[in-house]
Amino acid sequence: MNNINNIYFDNAATTLPDSNVVALYNKVETEFFGNPNSIHHLGITANKYLDKARESIIKSFKLKNHRVIFTSSSTEANNIAIKGYCLAYKNRGKHIITTNIEHPSVLECFKQLRDEFGFDVTILNVNKHGVIRLDDLKFAMRNSTILVSIMAVNNEIGSINPIKEIAEIVHNYPKAILHVDTTQSIGKVDLDYDTIDSFVVSSHKIHGLKGSGCLIAKKNIKCLPLISGGGQEEGFRSGTQSVALAVSLAKAIQIAQKDILKKCLAMSSLNTLLRSELTKNKEIVLNSDSFCSPYIINFSLKNKKASVVVEALSRIGIYVSSVSACHSKYEASSYVVKAIGKDNFLASNTIRVSFDSSNNENDVIVFAKTLNEILRSLR
């Protein structure tokens, strides 16, 4: 097999930064470098850019009653939203709900709240499609429930939860709020974000820069700060803000939230093409069904080691992932694929392809052909 010009199919892990976003970052970082908390002219100017970034983000999501808290990542934002909220409102109740396919930055928060702080945790199982059953959520809700955290789009298989219907159920209980891990839905799924009490953004998932993210929460929500100090970010997160990261994040969100349906149609075409190619191979089992996000296809190998195949693809310039980049170094198998009913072997041999607008049909055809060649060559 000849070396192939790079085909990058790991966009759910991280994306190539947009050149306009990088240029904006460099401009702000060098021209408006003042500490936004300083009271001199440079600080006041920097703070104005910080405020403009917040306004831009609120406008991009068509929100009225939310505020933006800048963080280092969606992982940090999830931690603030879940632990910060639960610890601030523990006197209202200590029952919280999530699902068994959440990102580790959500699941580990729930485990810590259960094990270290005595919260009563309900973890809902998903169905074979990777989606929660609304009746299960209704049954799990209690008067003592204060937080429900359910992801919009799963990062491994791309399953999409019915967030609008989930919000309606949660909001029937006055003490409860809905937090949504929207890391994989920003710019990809047309959600009504106004119905969600709090959600998160990761810049590097939407062609922004690493080390940048935000929590977006309704104005009446308080969180116990996990980082204490000078009280920046309205007391949610102390520490001097990076104005350049904030402004470039706002730009990345603005770009991502445009033409969502048009981009989805293009990704659906690629998804359908690859799905058709993969189903021709009897050694492959699809884990993502046709109702999942068109940006992600996850499949398992019946008789081969996924790690070997991923490495072989990488050597010739095709980049995909096995399990999730956030925990692949520590987990030998996918708990998400197990949750949808697959056995241990299939869960240990998953490959995820995640698309982006830079990908095209030729990329898919080359990948499918090369994958088949590799599978045939392995004993």
Coordinates of C-alpha atoms in Angstrom, one line a residue:
M1 CA 0.0 0.0 0.0
N2 CA 1.3 3.4 -0.9
N3 CA 1.5 6.4 1.4
I4 CA -1.7 8.4 1.3
N5 CA -2.0 12.2 1.5
N6 CA -3.3 12.7 5.1
I7 CA -7.0 11.8 5.7
Y8 CA -8.0 13.1 9.1
F9 CA -11.1 11.3 10.5
D10 CA -10.6 12.1 14.2
N11 CA -12.5 15.4 14.4
A12 CA -14.5 14.3 17.4
A13 CA -11.2 14.2 19.3
T14 CA -10.0 17.6 18.0
T15 CA -10.2 19.8 15.0
L16 CA -7.8 21.8 12.9
P17 CA -7.9 25.4 14.1
D18 CA -9.6 27.8 11.7
S19 CA -7.0 30.3 10.3
N20 CA -9.3 33.2 11.0
V21 CA -9.6 32.1 14.6
V22 CA -5.9 31.8 15.0
A23 CA -5.3 35.2 13.4
L24 CA -7.8 36.8 15.7
Y25 CA -6.2 35.2 18.7
N26 CA -2.7 36.5 17.7
K27 CA -4.1 40.0 17.1
V28 CA -5.9 40.3 20.5
E29 CA -3.0 38.6 22.4
T30 CA -0.5 41.1 21.1
E31 CA -2.6 44.3 20.8
F32 CA -4.9 44.0 23.8
F33 CA -2.8 42.2 26.3
G34 CA -3.8 44.1 29.4
N35 CA -5.2 42.3 32.4
P36 CA -9.0 42.7 32.1
N37 CA -9.2 43.1 35.9
S38 CA -6.9 46.1 35.9
I39 CA -8.4 49.6 36.2
H40 CA -6.0 51.4 33.8
H41 CA -6.8 52.0 30.1
L42 CA -5.2 48.7 28.8
G43 CA -7.2 46.7 31.4
I44 CA -10.5 48.5 30.7
T45 CA -10.0 47.9 26.9
A46 CA -9.2 44.2 27.5
N47 CA -12.3 43.9 29.7
K48 CA -14.5 45.4 26.9
Y49 CA -13.3 42.7 24.5
L50 CA -14.1 40.1 27.1
D51 CA -17.6 41.5 27.4
K52 CA -18.0 41.6 23.7
A53 CA -17.0 37.9 23.5
R54 CA -19.7 37.0 26.0
E55 CA -22.3 39.0 24.0
S56 CA -21.3 37.3 20.8
I57 CA -21.6 33.9 22.3
I58 CA -25.1 34.7 23.8
K59 CA -26.2 36.0 20.4
S60 CA -24.8 32.9 18.5
F61 CA -27.0 30.6 20.7
K62 CA -30.0 33.0 20.6
L63 CA -30.2 33.3 24.3
K64 CA -31.7 35.9 26.6
N65 CA -31.4 34.7 30.2
H66 CA -28.0 33.0 30.2
R67 CA -24.5 34.1 31.1
V68 CA -21.1 32.9 29.9
I69 CA -18.4 31.6 32.2
F70 CA -15.0 31.2 30.5
T71 CA -13.1 28.0 31.3
S72 CA -10.1 26.0 30.1
S73 CA -12.3 23.3 28.5
S74 CA -15.7 21.6 28.5
T75 CA -14.3 19.2 31.1
E76 CA -13.8 22.0 33.5
A77 CA -17.1 23.5 32.6
N78 CA -18.9 20.2 33.3
N79 CA -17.2 20.0 36.7
I80 CA -18.3 23.5 37.6
A81 CA -21.8 22.9 36.4
I82 CA -22.3 19.5 38.2
K83 CA -20.2 19.6 41.3
G84 CA -20.4 23.4 41.8
Y85 CA -24.2 23.4 41.4
C86 CA -24.8 20.3 43.6
L87 CA -22.6 21.5 46.4
A88 CA -24.3 25.0 46.3
Y89 CA -27.8 23.6 46.4
K90 CA -27.4 20.4 48.5
N91 CA -29.8 21.7 51.1
R92 CA -32.6 21.4 48.5
G93 CA -32.0 17.7 47.9
K94 CA -29.2 15.3 47.2
H95 CA -30.7 13.2 44.3
I96 CA -29.0 13.6 40.9
I97 CA -29.5 11.7 37.6
T98 CA -27.3 10.9 34.6
T99 CA -26.8 8.2 32.1
N100 CA -24.3 5.3 31.6
I101 CA -22.8 6.6 28.4
E102 CA -21.8 10.1 29.5
H103 CA -18.3 11.5 29.0
P104 CA -15.9 10.8 31.9
S105 CA -15.9 14.5 32.8
V106 CA -19.6 14.0 33.8
L107 CA -19.6 10.4 35.1
E108 CA -16.6 11.0 37.3
C109 CA -18.3 14.1 38.8
F110 CA -21.3 12.0 39.7
K111 CA -19.1 9.2 41.2
Q112 CA -17.3 11.8 43.3
L113 CA -20.5 13.4 44.5
R114 CA -21.8 10.0 45.5
D115 CA -18.6 8.6 47.1
E116 CA -17.3 11.7 48.8
F117 CA -20.3 13.9 49.5
G118 CA -23.1 11.4 50.0
F119 CA -25.3 12.3 47.0
D120 CA -27.9 9.7 45.8
V121 CA -27.0 9.0 42.2
T122 CA -29.3 7.4 39.6
I123 CA -27.5 6.3 36.4
L124 CA -30.0 5.6 33.6
N125 CA -29.3 2.8 31.1
V126 CA -29.6 3.7 27.4
N127 CA -31.4 1.5 24.8
K128 CA -29.6 -0.4 22.0
H129 CA -29.4 2.8 20.0
G130 CA -27.6 4.7 22.8
V131 CA -30.6 6.9 23.7
I132 CA -32.3 7.1 27.1
R133 CA -35.9 6.0 27.5
L134 CA -38.0 9.0 28.5
D135 CA -40.2 6.8 30.7
D136 CA -37.1 5.8 32.6
L137 CA -36.3 9.4 33.3
K138 CA -39.9 10.1 34.4
F139 CA -39.8 7.1 36.8
A140 CA -36.4 8.3 38.2
M141 CA -37.4 11.9 38.9
R142 CA -38.2 12.7 42.6
N143 CA -39.1 15.8 44.6
S144 CA -35.5 15.7 45.9
T145 CA -33.9 15.6 42.5
I146 CA -31.8 18.8 42.0
L147 CA -29.8 18.0 38.8
V148 CA -30.2 15.9 35.7
S149 CA -27.2 15.8 33.4
I150 CA -27.7 14.1 30.0
M151 CA -25.5 14.6 27.0
A152 CA -26.9 15.8 23.7
V153 CA -24.6 13.8 21.4
N154 CA -22.5 10.9 22.5
N155 CA -18.8 11.3 21.7
E156 CA -18.2 7.7 20.8
I157 CA -21.2 6.5 18.8
G158 CA -22.9 9.7 18.0
S159 CA -26.3 8.8 19.5
I160 CA -28.6 11.9 19.9
N161 CA -30.8 12.3 23.0
P162 CA -34.2 14.1 22.7
I163 CA -33.1 17.1 24.8
K164 CA -36.3 19.1 24.3
E165 CA -38.5 16.3 25.7
I166 CA -36.0 15.7 28.5
A167 CA -36.1 19.4 29.5
E168 CA -39.9 19.2 29.7
I169 CA -39.7 16.3 32.1
V170 CA -37.0 17.8 34.3
H171 CA -38.8 21.2 34.5
N172 CA -41.9 19.6 35.9
Y173 CA -39.8 19.4 39.1
P174 CA -39.2 22.9 40.5
K175 CA -36.0 22.0 42.4
A176 CA -34.3 20.3 39.4
I177 CA -32.3 21.8 36.5
L178 CA -31.0 20.2 33.3
H179 CA -27.4 20.3 32.5
V180 CA -26.3 19.1 29.0
D181 CA -22.9 18.1 27.8
T182 CA -23.1 19.7 24.4
T183 CA -19.5 19.3 23.4
Q184 CA -20.3 17.2 20.4
S185 CA -23.4 19.0 19.4
I186 CA -22.2 22.6 19.0
G187 CA -22.4 23.5 15.3
K188 CA -23.7 20.0 14.5
V189 CA -27.2 19.7 16.0
D190 CA -29.8 22.4 15.8
L191 CA -30.8 22.5 19.5
D192 CA -33.0 25.0 21.3
Y193 CA -30.4 26.0 23.8
D194 CA -32.8 28.3 25.6
T195 CA -34.6 25.3 27.1
I196 CA -31.4 24.0 28.7
D197 CA -30.4 25.4 32.1
S198 CA -26.6 24.9 31.6
F199 CA -24.4 23.6 28.8
V200 CA -20.8 23.6 27.7
V201 CA -18.5 24.4 24.8
S202 CA -15.0 23.1 24.0
S203 CA -13.2 25.4 21.6
H204 CA -10.9 22.8 20.0
K205 CA -13.9 20.6 19.0
I206 CA -15.1 23.5 16.7
H207 CA -11.9 24.7 15.0
G208 CA -10.9 26.8 17.9
L209 CA -7.9 26.6 20.2
K210 CA -7.1 24.1 22.9
G211 CA -7.2 25.2 26.5
S212 CA -10.4 27.2 25.9
G213 CA -14.0 26.5 26.7
C214 CA -17.0 27.9 28.5
L215 CA -20.0 27.1 30.7
I216 CA -23.2 28.8 29.7
A217 CA -25.8 28.8 32.5
K218 CA -29.0 30.6 33.3
K219 CA -28.5 33.8 35.3
N220 CA -30.3 32.5 38.3
I221 CA -28.0 29.5 38.7
K222 CA -25.3 29.7 41.3
C223 CA -22.3 27.3 41.7
L224 CA -19.9 26.8 44.5
P225 CA -16.5 27.8 43.0
L226 CA -14.1 24.9 42.5
I227 CA -11.2 27.4 42.1
S228 CA -11.0 30.1 44.7
G229 CA -9.2 33.4 44.4
G230 CA -9.9 36.8 43.0
G231 CA -13.6 36.1 42.2
Q232 CA -13.3 36.5 38.4
E233 CA -16.1 35.1 36.1
E234 CA -18.8 36.3 38.5
G235 CA -17.2 34.2 41.3
F236 CA -17.6 30.9 39.3
R237 CA -13.9 30.6 38.4
S238 CA -11.1 32.7 39.8
G239 CA -8.0 33.4 37.8
T240 CA -7.0 36.0 35.2
Q241 CA -8.9 35.5 32.0
S242 CA -7.3 35.1 28.6
V243 CA -9.0 37.7 26.6
A244 CA -7.5 36.3 23.4
L245 CA -8.9 32.8 24.1
A246 CA -12.3 34.2 25.0
V247 CA -12.5 36.3 21.8
S248 CA -11.3 33.5 19.6
L249 CA -13.8 31.1 21.2
A250 CA -16.6 33.5 20.5
K251 CA -15.4 33.6 16.8
A252 CA -15.2 29.8 16.6
I253 CA -18.8 29.5 18.0
Q254 CA -20.1 32.1 15.6
I255 CA -18.7 30.2 12.6
A256 CA -19.8 26.8 13.9
Q257 CA -23.4 27.9 14.5
K258 CA -23.9 29.1 10.9
D259 CA -25.5 26.8 8.3
I260 CA -25.9 23.8 10.6
L261 CA -28.5 22.1 8.4
K262 CA -26.4 22.6 5.3
K263 CA -23.3 21.1 7.0
C264 CA -25.4 18.2 8.3
L265 CA -26.6 17.3 4.8
A266 CA -23.0 17.2 3.6
M267 CA -21.9 15.0 6.5
S268 CA -25.0 12.8 6.0
S269 CA -23.8 12.1 2.4
L270 CA -20.4 11.0 3.7
N271 CA -21.9 9.0 6.5
T272 CA -24.3 7.2 4.2
L273 CA -21.4 6.4 1.8
L274 CA -19.2 5.0 4.5
R275 CA -22.0 3.1 6.1
S276 CA -22.7 1.4 2.8
E277 CA -19.1 0.4 2.3
L278 CA -18.7 -0.9 5.9
T279 CA -21.8 -3.1 5.7
K280 CA -20.3 -5.0 2.8
N281 CA -17.6 -6.3 5.1
K282 CA -18.7 -9.3 7.2
E283 CA -15.8 -8.7 9.7
I284 CA -17.4 -5.4 10.7
V285 CA -20.3 -4.6 13.1
L286 CA -21.7 -1.1 13.1
N287 CA -22.3 0.5 16.5
S288 CA -23.7 3.8 15.3
D289 CA -27.2 3.5 13.7
S290 CA -28.6 5.7 11.0
F291 CA -30.3 8.0 13.6
C292 CA -27.0 9.0 15.1
S293 CA -25.1 12.2 14.4
P294 CA -23.9 12.2 10.8
Y295 CA -20.5 13.4 12.0
I296 CA -19.7 10.1 13.7
I297 CA -19.6 6.4 12.7
N298 CA -18.4 3.8 15.2
F299 CA -17.9 0.2 14.3
S300 CA -16.3 -2.9 15.8
L301 CA -14.0 -5.6 14.3
K302 CA -15.2 -9.2 14.8
N303 CA -11.8 -10.9 14.4
K304 CA -9.1 -8.3 14.4
K305 CA -7.5 -6.0 17.0
A306 CA -8.7 -2.4 16.4
S307 CA -5.5 -1.0 17.9
V308 CA -3.4 -2.8 15.3
V309 CA -5.7 -1.5 12.5
V310 CA -5.7 2.1 13.8
E311 CA -1.9 2.0 13.9
A312 CA -1.6 0.5 10.4
L313 CA -3.9 3.2 9.1
S314 CA -1.9 5.9 10.8
R315 CA 1.4 4.7 9.2
I316 CA 0.0 5.5 5.8
G317 CA -1.6 8.8 6.7
I318 CA -5.2 7.9 7.7
Y319 CA -6.2 9.0 11.2
V320 CA -9.1 7.5 13.1
S321 CA -9.5 6.6 16.8
S322 CA -10.2 3.6 19.0
V323 CA -12.3 4.0 22.1
S324 CA -12.2 7.8 23.1
A325 CA -9.2 10.1 23.1
C326 CA -10.2 11.3 26.5
H327 CA -9.6 7.9 28.1
S328 CA -8.2 5.6 25.5
K329 CA -4.8 5.4 27.4
Y330 CA -6.6 4.0 30.4
E331 CA -9.5 2.0 29.1
A332 CA -9.1 -1.2 27.2
S333 CA -12.7 -1.3 26.0
S334 CA -15.6 1.1 25.4
Y335 CA -18.2 1.3 28.2
V336 CA -20.4 3.1 25.7
V337 CA -20.4 0.1 23.3
K338 CA -21.0 -2.3 26.2
A339 CA -24.0 -0.1 27.2
I340 CA -25.7 -0.6 23.9
G341 CA -25.5 -4.4 24.3
K342 CA -22.3 -5.4 22.6
D343 CA -20.0 -8.1 24.1
N344 CA -16.5 -7.4 25.6
F345 CA -14.6 -8.4 22.5
L346 CA -16.6 -6.0 20.2
A347 CA -16.3 -3.2 22.9
S348 CA -12.6 -3.7 23.0
N349 CA -12.2 -3.5 19.2
T350 CA -14.0 -0.3 18.2
I351 CA -13.0 2.2 15.6
R352 CA -14.5 5.7 15.4
V353 CA -14.6 7.8 12.3
S354 CA -15.5 11.4 12.8
F355 CA -16.1 13.7 9.9
D356 CA -15.7 17.4 9.3
S357 CA -16.4 19.8 6.4
S358 CA -12.9 19.4 5.2
N359 CA -13.6 15.7 4.3
N360 CA -15.0 14.5 1.0
E361 CA -16.3 11.4 -0.7
N362 CA -12.9 10.5 -2.1
D363 CA -11.5 10.4 1.5
V364 CA -14.3 7.9 2.4
I365 CA -13.6 5.7 -0.6
V366 CA -9.9 5.6 0.0
F367 CA -10.4 4.9 3.7
A368 CA -12.9 2.0 3.0
K369 CA -10.6 0.5 0.4
T370 CA -7.5 0.8 2.6
L371 CA -9.3 -0.6 5.6
N372 CA -10.3 -3.7 3.6
E373 CA -6.8 -4.2 2.4
I374 CA -5.4 -4.0 6.0
L375 CA -8.0 -6.4 7.3
R376 CA -7.2 -8.9 4.5
S377 CA -3.5 -8.6 5.3
L378 CA -3.8 -9.3 9.0
R379 CA -3.8 -12.9 10.2

